[in-house]
Coordinates of C-alpha atoms in Angstrom, one line a residue:
M1383 CA -9.8 18.1 -17.9
S1384 CA -8.3 22.1 -17.5
H1385 CA -9.0 23.6 -14.1
R1386 CA -9.7 27.6 -13.2
Y1387 CA -10.8 29.9 -10.6
L1388 CA -10.8 33.4 -10.2
F1389 CA -8.9 35.8 -7.0
T1390 CA -9.5 38.9 -6.3
S1391 CA -7.8 41.2 -3.8
E1392 CA -8.2 44.7 -3.2
S1393 CA -5.7 47.8 -2.3
V1394 CA -6.3 52.1 -1.6
T1395 CA -4.1 55.0 -2.0
E1396 CA -2.5 57.3 0.7
G1397 CA -5.5 59.8 0.3
H1398 CA -8.5 56.5 1.0
P1399 CA -9.7 57.9 4.4
D1400 CA -8.1 54.8 6.7
K1401 CA -5.3 54.9 5.4
L1402 CA -4.9 59.2 6.3
C1403 CA -5.4 57.6 9.6
D1404 CA -3.5 55.0 9.7
Q1405 CA -0.7 57.0 8.8
I1406 CA -1.1 59.8 11.4
S1407 CA -1.5 56.5 14.2
D1408 CA 1.9 55.5 12.5
G1409 CA 3.3 58.7 12.0
V1410 CA 3.0 59.8 15.8
L1411 CA 5.0 56.0 17.0
D1412 CA 7.5 57.6 14.8
A1413 CA 7.8 60.1 16.0
I1414 CA 7.9 59.4 19.5
F1415 CA 10.3 56.4 18.8
A1416 CA 12.3 59.1 17.4
R1417 CA 13.3 60.2 21.1
D1418 CA 12.0 57.7 23.1
P1419 CA 12.7 54.0 21.7
D1420 CA 11.1 52.9 24.8
A1421 CA 7.2 54.6 24.6
K1422 CA 4.4 52.6 25.3
V1423 CA 1.8 54.0 22.1
A1424 CA -1.5 52.6 21.2
C1425 CA -2.8 55.1 19.1
E1426 CA -5.7 55.7 16.9
T1427 CA -6.9 58.3 14.6
F1428 CA -10.5 59.0 13.3
A1429 CA -11.2 61.5 10.7
T1430 CA -14.1 63.2 9.0
T1431 CA -15.2 67.0 7.1
G1432 CA -12.9 69.1 8.5
L1433 CA -12.1 67.2 12.0
V1434 CA -9.5 64.6 13.0
L1435 CA -9.7 63.5 16.0
V1436 CA -6.3 61.6 17.9
G1437 CA -6.9 58.9 20.9
G1438 CA -5.4 56.4 22.7
E1439 CA -3.3 55.2 24.9
I1440 CA 0.7 57.0 25.7
K1441 CA 3.6 56.3 27.8
T1442 CA 6.4 58.3 27.0
T1443 CA 9.0 60.6 28.0
E1444 CA 9.1 63.1 25.5
Y1445 CA 7.2 65.4 23.7
V1446 CA 5.4 65.6 20.4
D1447 CA 3.9 68.7 18.9
L1448 CA 1.1 66.5 17.6
Q1449 CA -1.1 69.8 15.7
D1450 CA 2.4 70.1 13.5
L1451 CA 2.7 66.3 13.2
V1452 CA -0.6 65.3 11.8
R1453 CA -0.8 68.4 9.6
S1454 CA 2.1 67.8 8.1
I1455 CA 0.8 64.7 7.2
I1456 CA -2.0 65.4 5.8
R1457 CA -0.7 67.8 4.4
D1458 CA 2.1 65.5 2.5
I1459 CA -0.7 63.3 1.4
G1460 CA -2.2 65.9 -0.7
Y1461 CA -5.4 67.4 1.5
T1462 CA -4.2 70.8 0.9
R1463 CA -7.5 73.2 0.0
G1464 CA -11.0 73.6 2.1
S1465 CA -12.9 71.6 -1.6
Y1466 CA -11.4 68.9 -0.4
G1467 CA -13.4 68.9 3.0
L1468 CA -10.2 68.7 4.7
D1469 CA -7.5 71.7 4.8
A1470 CA -4.4 70.7 6.5
D1471 CA -4.0 73.5 7.1
T1472 CA -7.3 74.4 8.3
C1473 CA -9.1 71.7 9.8
S1474 CA -9.4 70.8 13.7
V1475 CA -6.8 68.6 15.1
L1476 CA -8.5 67.1 18.6
N1477 CA -5.7 65.5 21.4
A1478 CA -7.9 62.8 23.3
I1479 CA -4.7 61.0 24.0
H1480 CA -4.0 60.0 27.5
E1481 CA -1.7 57.3 29.6
Q1482 CA -1.2 53.5 29.3
S1483 CA -2.7 51.6 31.8
E1484 CA -1.1 50.4 35.0
H1485 CA -2.8 46.8 35.0
I1486 CA -1.6 46.2 31.1
R1487 CA 1.9 47.6 31.9
Q1488 CA 2.3 45.4 34.8
G1489 CA 2.1 42.5 32.1
V1490 CA 4.6 44.0 29.7
D1491 CA 7.4 45.1 31.7
K1492 CA 9.1 42.7 33.7
S1493 CA 12.7 43.2 35.9
T1494 CA 14.6 40.9 33.3
P1495 CA 14.2 41.9 29.3
E1496 CA 14.1 38.4 27.9
L1497 CA 10.5 38.2 30.1
T1498 CA 8.8 41.4 28.4
G1499 CA 5.3 39.5 27.9
A1500 CA 2.9 40.3 25.2
G1501 CA 1.1 43.7 25.2
D1502 CA -2.5 41.9 24.3
Q1503 CA -3.9 37.9 23.2
G1504 CA -4.7 36.8 20.1
L1505 CA -3.6 34.9 17.0
M1506 CA -1.9 36.2 13.9
F1507 CA -0.2 34.9 10.9
G1508 CA 2.3 35.2 8.2
F1509 CA 2.4 34.1 5.2
A1510 CA 4.5 33.2 1.8
T1511 CA 4.1 31.8 -1.7
K1512 CA 6.3 32.1 -4.7
E1513 CA 4.1 33.3 -6.9
T1514 CA 5.4 37.0 -7.2
P1515 CA 9.4 37.7 -6.7
E1516 CA 8.5 39.4 -3.8
L1517 CA 6.8 36.0 -2.3
M1518 CA 3.0 37.5 -2.1
P1519 CA 0.6 36.2 -4.1
L1520 CA 0.1 37.9 -7.1
A1521 CA -3.4 40.0 -6.8
I1522 CA -2.7 41.5 -3.6
Q1523 CA 1.0 42.7 -5.4
L1524 CA -1.0 44.0 -8.5
A1525 CA -3.4 46.0 -6.7
H1526 CA -0.9 47.5 -4.4
R1527 CA 1.3 48.8 -7.6
L1528 CA -1.7 50.4 -9.3
A1529 CA -2.5 51.7 -5.6
R1530 CA 0.6 53.4 -5.7
R1531 CA 0.6 54.3 -8.9
L1532 CA -2.2 56.2 -9.0
A1533 CA -0.7 58.4 -6.5
Q1534 CA 2.6 58.4 -8.2
V1535 CA 0.5 59.9 -11.3
R1536 CA -1.6 62.4 -9.0
K1537 CA 1.7 63.5 -8.1
Q1538 CA 3.7 64.3 -10.8
H1539 CA 0.4 65.5 -12.6
I1540 CA 0.8 62.9 -14.8
V1541 CA -2.8 62.7 -14.9
P1542 CA -4.7 66.5 -14.4
H1543 CA -6.7 66.8 -12.0
L1544 CA -7.1 64.0 -9.7
R1545 CA -7.7 64.4 -5.4
P1546 CA -5.5 61.7 -3.1
D1547 CA -8.4 59.5 -2.4
G1548 CA -8.7 55.7 -5.0
K1549 CA -9.2 52.0 -4.5
T1550 CA -8.1 49.6 -6.8
Q1551 CA -9.1 45.2 -7.2
V1552 CA -8.1 43.0 -9.5
T1553 CA -9.4 39.4 -10.2
I1554 CA -7.2 37.0 -11.9
E1555 CA -8.1 34.0 -13.6
W1556 CA -5.9 31.5 -12.5
R1557 CA -5.5 27.7 -15.1
S1558 CA -4.2 24.6 -15.4
N1559 CA -3.7 22.7 -18.4
S1560 CA -4.3 19.4 -17.7
P1561 CA -5.3 17.9 -13.8
G1562 CA -2.3 17.9 -11.5
A1563 CA -1.1 20.4 -12.7
P1564 CA -0.4 23.6 -11.0
L1565 CA -2.1 26.3 -12.0
V1566 CA -0.8 29.1 -13.2
P1567 CA -2.1 33.2 -13.1
A1568 CA -3.2 33.2 -17.2
H1569 CA -5.4 36.2 -17.8
A1570 CA -6.6 39.6 -16.0
H1571 CA -10.2 39.4 -15.6
A1572 CA -11.6 41.8 -13.9
I1573 CA -9.5 45.8 -12.7
V1574 CA -11.2 47.6 -11.0
I1575 CA -10.3 51.4 -9.8
A1576 CA -12.0 54.3 -8.2
A1577 CA -10.1 57.6 -8.4
Q1578 CA -11.2 61.0 -6.9
H1579 CA -10.9 63.7 -9.1
A1580 CA -11.8 67.3 -10.1
P1581 CA -14.8 68.4 -11.9
E1582 CA -12.5 69.5 -14.8
I1583 CA -11.9 66.6 -16.3
S1584 CA -14.5 64.0 -18.1
Q1585 CA -15.1 60.3 -17.2
E1586 CA -13.8 59.5 -20.3
D1587 CA -10.6 61.1 -20.7
L1588 CA -10.7 60.1 -17.1
R1589 CA -10.3 56.4 -19.0
R1590 CA -8.1 57.2 -21.1
R1591 CA -5.6 58.4 -18.7
I1592 CA -6.0 55.7 -16.2
I1593 CA -6.1 52.7 -18.5
A1594 CA -3.0 54.4 -20.3
Y1595 CA -0.8 56.1 -17.5
V1596 CA -1.9 53.4 -14.6
I1597 CA -3.0 50.1 -16.0
E1598 CA -0.8 49.6 -18.9
P1599 CA 2.9 50.3 -17.0
V1600 CA 2.2 48.1 -13.9
I1601 CA 0.7 45.1 -15.8
Q1602 CA 3.9 45.3 -18.6
E1603 CA 5.8 45.4 -16.1
Y1604 CA 5.6 41.8 -14.9
V1605 CA 5.0 40.4 -18.1
D1606 CA 8.2 42.0 -19.3
S1607 CA 9.9 40.8 -16.5
G1608 CA 8.3 36.7 -17.0
H1609 CA 6.5 36.6 -13.8
L1610 CA 2.7 37.0 -16.3
P1611 CA 2.4 35.9 -19.7
Q1612 CA 1.7 37.9 -22.7
G1613 CA -1.8 38.6 -23.3
F1614 CA -2.1 38.9 -19.7
F1615 CA -4.4 42.2 -19.8
D1616 CA -6.3 42.5 -23.4
S1617 CA -9.4 43.4 -24.7
K1618 CA -11.3 40.8 -22.7
T1619 CA -10.0 42.2 -19.2
E1620 CA -13.4 43.8 -17.4
L1621 CA -12.5 47.5 -17.0
Y1622 CA -14.6 49.4 -14.2
I1623 CA -13.2 52.6 -13.9
N1624 CA -15.2 55.5 -11.5
H1625 CA -18.1 52.7 -12.2
T1626 CA -20.7 54.2 -10.7
G1627 CA -20.0 58.4 -12.8
K1628 CA -18.1 61.0 -10.9
F1629 CA -15.8 60.3 -8.1
E1630 CA -15.6 64.1 -6.8
I1631 CA -16.5 63.8 -3.2
G1632 CA -13.9 62.2 -1.3
G1633 CA -11.1 61.2 1.1
P1634 CA -12.7 61.7 4.7
H1635 CA -15.4 64.2 3.2
G1636 CA -17.1 61.6 1.5
D1637 CA -16.6 58.4 4.2
T1638 CA -15.5 58.6 7.5
G1639 CA -12.1 57.4 7.8
L1640 CA -10.2 55.2 11.1
T1641 CA -7.4 53.6 12.0
G1642 CA -7.4 50.0 11.5
R1643 CA -10.3 49.4 8.9
K1644 CA -7.8 48.0 6.2
I1645 CA -6.4 44.9 7.7
I1646 CA -6.8 42.9 5.2
V1647 CA -5.3 45.9 2.0
D1648 CA -2.1 45.5 4.9
T1649 CA -2.3 42.4 4.9
Y1650 CA -2.0 38.8 1.9
G1651 CA -5.6 40.8 -0.2
G1652 CA -7.7 37.8 1.4
A1653 CA -4.8 34.9 -0.2
A1654 CA -4.3 34.3 4.3
P1655 CA -6.2 34.1 7.7
H1656 CA -6.4 37.4 9.8
G1657 CA -6.1 36.8 13.3
G1658 CA -8.1 40.6 13.9
G1659 CA -5.9 42.9 15.1
A1660 CA -4.6 46.2 12.9
F1661 CA -1.3 47.1 13.1
S1662 CA -0.8 51.2 12.8
G1663 CA -0.6 53.2 15.9
K1664 CA 0.5 50.2 17.9
D1665 CA 4.4 49.5 19.1
P1666 CA 6.2 46.6 19.0
T1667 CA 5.0 45.4 22.2
K1668 CA 1.7 45.0 21.1
V1669 CA 2.0 41.1 19.3
D1670 CA -0.6 42.5 16.4
R1671 CA 2.1 43.6 15.0
S1672 CA 5.5 42.7 15.9
A1673 CA 4.4 38.8 15.8
A1674 CA 2.7 39.1 12.0
Y1675 CA 6.4 40.6 11.4
G1676 CA 7.8 37.9 12.6
A1677 CA 5.6 35.3 11.3
R1678 CA 6.0 37.2 7.7
W1679 CA 9.6 36.8 8.5
A1680 CA 9.7 33.4 9.2
A1681 CA 7.2 32.0 6.1
K1682 CA 9.6 33.7 3.7
N1683 CA 12.8 33.2 4.8
V1684 CA 10.7 29.0 4.7
V1685 CA 9.8 29.7 0.8
A1686 CA 13.4 31.3 0.1
A1687 CA 15.4 28.4 1.8
G1688 CA 13.1 25.6 -0.8
L1689 CA 11.3 24.2 2.1
A1690 CA 8.1 25.2 1.0
E1691 CA 6.9 26.6 -2.1
R1692 CA 3.3 27.9 0.3
C1693 CA 3.9 29.1 4.0
Q1694 CA 1.6 29.7 6.5
I1695 CA 2.5 30.6 9.8
Q1696 CA 0.1 30.7 13.4
L1697 CA 0.8 32.6 16.4
A1698 CA -0.6 33.0 19.2
Y1699 CA -0.3 34.7 22.9
S1700 CA -1.2 36.1 26.0
I1701 CA -1.0 39.2 27.5
G1702 CA 1.5 39.1 29.7
H1703 CA 3.4 36.0 28.4
H1704 CA 6.8 35.8 26.8
Q1705 CA 6.7 32.9 24.6
P1706 CA 3.7 32.4 22.3
L1707 CA 1.2 29.9 23.3
S1708 CA 1.3 28.0 20.1
I1709 CA 2.9 27.6 16.5
N1710 CA 1.0 26.4 13.9
V1711 CA 2.8 25.7 10.4
Q1712 CA 1.1 24.7 6.8
T1713 CA 2.7 24.6 4.1
F1714 CA 0.0 22.7 1.9
G1715 CA 1.7 19.6 0.4
T1716 CA 3.8 21.8 -1.4
G1717 CA 7.3 20.8 1.7
A1718 CA 10.3 20.4 -0.6
D1719 CA 11.6 16.5 -1.2
R1720 CA 14.3 15.3 1.3
K1721 CA 15.9 12.1 0.6
G1722 CA 12.6 10.9 -1.3
A1723 CA 9.9 12.0 0.4
R1724 CA 8.3 15.6 1.2
L1725 CA 8.9 18.0 4.2
T1726 CA 5.5 17.7 6.2
D1727 CA 4.9 20.3 8.1
A1728 CA 5.9 19.2 11.0
D1729 CA 9.3 19.0 10.2
V1730 CA 8.6 22.7 9.1
E1731 CA 7.9 23.6 12.1
G1732 CA 10.5 22.3 14.4
Y1733 CA 12.9 24.0 11.8
I1734 CA 11.2 27.2 12.4
K1735 CA 11.1 26.7 16.0
K1736 CA 14.9 26.0 16.2
V1737 CA 15.8 29.0 13.8
F1738 CA 13.0 32.2 14.7
D1739 CA 12.1 33.4 18.5
F1740 CA 8.9 34.3 18.4
S1741 CA 8.9 35.9 21.8
P1742 CA 8.2 39.6 22.0
Y1743 CA 11.7 40.0 23.3
G1744 CA 12.9 37.9 20.6
L1745 CA 11.2 40.0 18.0
I1746 CA 12.0 43.2 19.1
R1747 CA 15.7 43.0 19.2
E1748 CA 15.9 40.4 15.9
L1749 CA 13.7 43.1 13.8
Q1750 CA 15.3 46.4 15.9
L1751 CA 11.4 47.3 15.9
R1752 CA 11.8 50.2 18.6
R1753 CA 12.8 53.0 16.2
P1754 CA 10.9 55.4 13.3
L1755 CA 10.3 53.2 10.4
Y1756 CA 6.4 52.8 10.5
R1757 CA 4.9 55.3 8.5
Q1758 CA 5.9 53.9 5.5
V1759 CA 4.0 50.9 6.0
A1760 CA 1.2 52.6 6.2
A1761 CA 0.1 52.3 3.1
Y1762 CA 0.0 50.3 0.4
G1763 CA 0.9 47.2 2.8
H1764 CA 3.6 46.5 5.4
F1765 CA 4.7 43.0 3.4
G1766 CA 6.3 43.1 -0.2
R1767 CA 8.0 46.4 0.3
D1768 CA 10.5 46.4 -2.4
D1769 CA 10.7 49.4 -2.4
L1770 CA 11.8 49.5 1.5
D1771 CA 14.6 48.0 3.4
L1772 CA 12.6 46.0 5.8
P1773 CA 13.7 43.7 8.8
W1774 CA 10.8 41.0 8.8
E1775 CA 11.2 41.2 4.1
R1776 CA 14.9 40.3 5.1
L1777 CA 16.2 36.8 4.1
D1778 CA 18.6 36.1 6.5
K1779 CA 18.0 33.3 7.9
V1780 CA 17.6 31.3 4.5
D1781 CA 21.5 29.9 4.9
E1782 CA 20.0 28.5 9.0
L1783 CA 17.6 26.8 7.8
R1784 CA 18.5 25.1 4.9
R1785 CA 21.4 23.7 7.2
V1786 CA 18.6 22.7 9.9
A1787 CA 17.0 20.6 7.8
G1788 CA 20.1 19.1 5.9
L1789 CA 19.1 20.9 2.7

C-alpha cells in the first residue's frame, strides 16, 4: 500500500512590504558595519503609504546618512513612482533611532572577548536535509526560486507590467510505493503565484506569461538536474495565479510592512521548528541571528558528512551568558550506520560539541559576522543560498566531523 502526504511552503519577493522593511533594517546594519564592525545594532522598520519609519537601538562611533540609504534601497527594489504608493524620491523617511540600553550592554560587553554574553535569551533552530543539493527542504527552495524568478522577469522586462510586490507558494505531494520505503517528491500538487501588476496587462496574458517564464523554467531546472521526476509539473498541477483577480495595489500601499514578520520564509518554510526571533536589523551579538546561523552551519555539515540524512539542532541562551544553556540534536532515525549500528542522536550531539563552538564569541569569530553581508539575505531566504558565498553555508567541518565520528 502506497503512502502519500502533502507539504507546503511559501516565499515572497523583495518588493513585499515586510521584505522591503527587512532589507532596510539589514541595509542600515551593513552600512554601519562597513565603518564600525564593533557597533551594536537593533534596527526595526515600518512602511506604509508614502512613509518609512526606521527605529531601534544603535551604538556606533560612525555616522550613516539614513535618508540617503533608505531611499537607495527603496529605489533598488523598484518603488520609484507615486502611483505605486511609495516613491523612493518623495516618500517621508522618519528616524526614530536611539542608543542601546546600558543594562543590555553590560551583559554583552565583557573585559575578555571570549566571555562575550548573548544579547538576549531565547531558542534557535538549525536544520538540514538531503531533499535538495543545498541540503534544504524542497518546498521552500522551490518557493524561493519562483519568487526570485518573478523579480528577475520583472527587472529584465521579460514579463511586462509587473510591479515589485509578489508571493509564491508550493505544495508538494510526497509518495512511497511500499511500506517502509522512503517518501520521495512525486508531483507538484499546487503552485500559487500572486504578482503585482500594472492595469495595462490582462489577467489571461499575465497567467500565460508567468507559467511560461516563471513556473516552467524553475521546475524544469530541477527536473533536468535529476532532483525532480519527469512529470512533476503537469496538467494535474493546480495553478492559482492572482486567484482573486487584479493585484494592482501592492507593496506598503496595499499592506503595511514590518521588519521580522517573515521568519518562516527566512528559514525552512515550516519544515523545522522556529524559536520566534527574527534576523533582520540585528548585529550578531543577538543570538536570534548568530546562533540560528551557527545551528544551520552545524546541521548542514552533519548531513554533508554523512552522519545523518536529516539533522535538527536546537540551541538555547540566557542574556549575558557566554555559552548556550542547552544543545539538542535530532536526526529522526536517519543516523549513519557505523559498525552495524546506527549513530544515535546522543552520538551526533557529542561529535557536534567537539567540533563547533556555539558561544556568541565563537560564532562571530568562526563565521566572520562583524561585516556587511546581511542585506543580501534579507530576501529569498537566509539558508540554502547557492547564489551567495555565506559562511554558515560552507561545508568546512565535514572532514573533522567524519574523523571524530570514526567514519
